[in-house]
mmCIF file of C-alpha atoms in Angstrom:
data_model
loop_
_atom_site.group_PDB
_atom_site.id
_atom_site.type_symbol
_atom_site.label_atom_id
_atom_site.label_comp_id
_atom_site.label_asym_id
_atom_site.label_seq_id
_atom_site.Cartn_x
_atom_site.Cartn_y
_atom_site.Cartn_z
ATOM 1 C CA MET A 1 136.363 89.511 93.863
ATOM 2 C CA LEU A 2 134.505 89.652 90.522
ATOM 3 C CA ALA A 3 136.176 92.938 89.602
ATOM 4 C CA ARG A 4 139.513 91.127 89.296
ATOM 5 C CA LEU A 5 138.247 89.137 86.330
ATOM 6 C CA PRO A 6 139.028 90.393 82.822
ATOM 7 C CA LEU A 7 136.845 93.300 81.708
ATOM 8 C CA GLY A 8 135.068 91.083 79.194
ATOM 9 C CA VAL A 9 133.354 89.113 81.958
ATOM 10 C CA PRO A 10 131.593 92.116 83.587
ATOM 11 C CA LEU A 11 130.724 93.373 80.098
ATOM 12 C CA LEU A 12 129.081 90.036 79.308
ATOM 13 C CA MET A 13 127.274 90.138 82.650
ATOM 14 C CA ALA A 14 125.909 93.609 81.889
ATOM 15 C CA ALA A 15 124.891 92.632 78.361
ATOM 16 C CA GLY A 16 123.234 89.471 79.678
ATOM 17 C CA ALA A 17 121.294 91.392 82.322
ATOM 18 C CA THR A 18 120.106 93.888 79.701
ATOM 19 C CA LEU A 19 119.125 91.051 77.372
ATOM 20 C CA LEU A 20 117.171 89.342 80.155
ATOM 21 C CA LEU A 21 115.371 92.608 80.901
ATOM 22 C CA CYS A 22 114.381 93.017 77.262
ATOM 23 C CA LEU A 23 113.255 89.398 76.933
ATOM 24 C CA ALA A 24 111.207 89.637 80.121
ATOM 25 C CA ALA A 25 109.579 92.884 78.974
ATOM 26 C CA GLN A 26 108.765 91.327 75.612
ATOM 27 C CA ARG A 27 107.261 88.209 77.156
ATOM 28 C CA TRP A 28 105.432 89.758 80.104
ATOM 29 C CA PHE A 29 104.078 92.996 78.607
ATOM 30 C CA ARG A 30 103.966 92.286 74.854
ATOM 31 C CA PRO A 31 104.693 95.893 73.874
ATOM 32 C CA ARG A 32 104.042 97.295 70.442
ATOM 33 C CA GLY A 33 106.651 98.452 68.000
ATOM 34 C CA ARG A 34 110.137 99.331 69.051
ATOM 35 C CA THR A 35 109.482 99.611 72.775
ATOM 36 C CA VAL A 36 111.897 96.806 73.652
ATOM 37 C CA ALA A 37 114.623 98.390 71.512
ATOM 38 C CA LYS A 38 114.054 101.696 73.312
ATOM 39 C CA LEU A 39 114.248 99.854 76.649
ATOM 40 C CA ALA A 40 117.584 98.346 75.603
ATOM 41 C CA LEU A 41 118.920 101.795 74.652
ATOM 42 C CA VAL A 42 117.763 103.337 77.930
ATOM 43 C CA SER A 43 119.334 100.461 79.877
ATOM 44 C CA ALA A 44 122.607 100.863 77.995
ATOM 45 C CA GLY A 45 122.485 104.595 78.720
ATOM 46 C CA CYS A 46 121.971 103.908 82.420
ATOM 47 C CA CYS A 47 124.901 101.496 82.376
ATOM 48 C CA LEU A 48 127.089 104.088 80.672
ATOM 49 C CA GLY A 49 125.955 106.691 83.202
ATOM 50 C CA MET A 50 126.939 104.407 86.076
ATOM 51 C CA VAL A 51 130.362 103.772 84.547
ATOM 52 C CA VAL A 52 130.964 107.496 83.982
ATOM 53 C CA THR A 53 129.833 108.325 87.522
ATOM 54 C CA GLY A 54 132.210 105.752 88.956
ATOM 55 C CA ALA A 55 135.069 107.072 86.805
ATOM 56 C CA VAL A 56 134.416 110.691 87.776
ATOM 57 C CA GLN A 57 134.433 109.858 91.472
ATOM 58 C CA ARG A 58 137.556 107.688 91.026
ATOM 59 C CA ASP A 59 136.330 105.314 93.704
ATOM 60 C CA TRP A 60 134.965 102.602 91.447
ATOM 61 C CA SER A 61 136.480 100.954 88.399
ATOM 62 C CA VAL A 62 134.600 100.176 85.196
ATOM 63 C CA ALA A 63 134.397 96.492 86.124
ATOM 64 C CA GLN A 64 132.954 97.270 89.554
ATOM 65 C CA MET A 65 130.283 99.536 88.103
ATOM 66 C CA LEU A 66 129.342 96.931 85.489
ATOM 67 C CA ILE A 67 128.953 94.349 88.246
ATOM 68 C CA LEU A 68 126.744 96.714 90.249
ATOM 69 C CA TYR A 69 124.632 97.386 87.162
ATOM 70 C CA SER A 70 124.251 93.696 86.356
ATOM 71 C CA PHE A 71 123.293 92.613 89.833
ATOM 72 C CA THR A 72 120.838 95.439 90.512
ATOM 73 C CA LEU A 73 119.153 94.890 87.150
ATOM 74 C CA ALA A 74 118.883 91.175 87.933
ATOM 75 C CA GLY A 75 117.412 92.117 91.317
ATOM 76 C CA ALA A 76 114.838 94.294 89.597
ATOM 77 C CA LEU A 77 113.861 91.404 87.336
ATOM 78 C CA ILE A 78 113.567 89.041 90.281
ATOM 79 C CA GLY A 79 111.520 91.624 92.167
ATOM 80 C CA LEU A 80 109.163 92.210 89.232
ATOM 81 C CA PHE A 81 108.486 88.505 88.794
ATOM 82 C CA PRO A 82 105.660 88.261 91.395
ATOM 83 C CA SER A 83 103.800 91.221 89.873
ATOM 84 C CA ARG A 84 104.282 90.275 86.221
ATOM 85 C CA ARG A 85 100.640 89.253 85.670
ATOM 86 C CA LEU A 86 99.282 92.401 87.262
ATOM 87 C CA LEU A 87 101.651 94.585 85.246
ATOM 88 C CA ALA A 88 100.718 92.658 82.086
ATOM 89 C CA ALA A 89 97.040 93.364 82.834
ATOM 90 C CA PHE A 90 97.839 97.071 83.253
ATOM 91 C CA ALA A 91 99.718 97.017 79.929
ATOM 92 C CA GLU A 92 96.779 95.319 78.189
ATOM 93 C CA GLU A 93 94.359 97.905 79.587
ATOM 94 C CA SER A 94 96.627 100.671 78.360
ATOM 95 C CA ARG A 95 96.728 99.160 74.875
ATOM 96 C CA ARG A 96 92.912 99.068 74.831
ATOM 97 C CA GLY A 97 92.779 102.740 75.790
ATOM 98 C CA VAL A 98 91.652 102.334 79.406
ATOM 99 C CA ARG A 99 93.267 104.998 81.568
ATOM 100 C CA ARG A 100 93.338 104.905 85.340
ATOM 101 C CA ASP A 101 94.094 107.682 87.745
ATOM 102 C CA ARG A 102 96.171 105.343 89.866
ATOM 103 C CA TYR A 103 97.626 101.875 89.391
ATOM 104 C CA HIS A 104 97.694 99.940 92.641
ATOM 105 C CA LEU A 105 100.373 97.366 93.340
ATOM 106 C CA PRO A 106 99.932 95.272 96.485
ATOM 107 C CA VAL A 107 102.380 95.983 99.281
ATOM 108 C CA ARG A 108 103.810 92.449 99.089
ATOM 109 C CA HIS A 109 104.733 93.039 95.431
ATOM 110 C CA GLN A 110 106.415 96.322 96.301
ATOM 111 C CA ALA A 111 108.259 94.680 99.196
ATOM 112 C CA ALA A 112 109.442 91.869 96.918
ATOM 113 C CA PHE A 113 110.748 94.382 94.387
ATOM 114 C CA TYR A 114 112.530 96.624 96.868
ATOM 115 C CA GLY A 115 113.880 93.680 98.850
ATOM 116 C CA ALA A 116 115.278 91.951 95.766
ATOM 117 C CA VAL A 117 116.937 95.118 94.452
ATOM 118 C CA ILE A 118 118.462 95.946 97.836
ATOM 119 C CA LEU A 119 119.715 92.394 98.421
ATOM 120 C CA MET A 120 121.210 92.123 94.958
ATOM 121 C CA GLY A 121 122.774 95.568 95.342
ATOM 122 C CA LEU A 122 124.386 94.527 98.607
ATOM 123 C CA LEU A 123 125.573 91.267 97.071
ATOM 124 C CA ALA A 124 127.026 93.216 94.137
ATOM 125 C CA PHE A 125 128.799 95.568 96.521
ATOM 126 C CA VAL A 126 130.357 92.662 98.393
ATOM 127 C CA LEU A 127 131.401 90.835 95.230
ATOM 128 C CA ALA A 128 132.693 93.968 93.481
ATOM 129 C CA THR A 129 135.024 95.059 96.270
#
């Protein structure tokens, strides 16, 4: 359904999802330096990798892969929302030099993340075909 729109629309969706990821990382974790710029480059690389994978397999068009990328990234952001304070505390400890052997996320936070990514991935699949 969404894949029938002009290619500019899925491109804007992908750019918007990447922008939201970078803004959320900046606000929640307050990283130093160019970390957010590196995150944007890695996200763009992942998006390009998804598009190339879809083109190589010839099953998915560029628009469909951009829709999948946008929705799963939005699902990841939604899933990270409940654990944002805990992750921000981990980031602050790391900036102060405190190192832990293991960082524990509660099961409900993990379930929220995985559930949101899976649901948004399924919704993307339905809307992209």
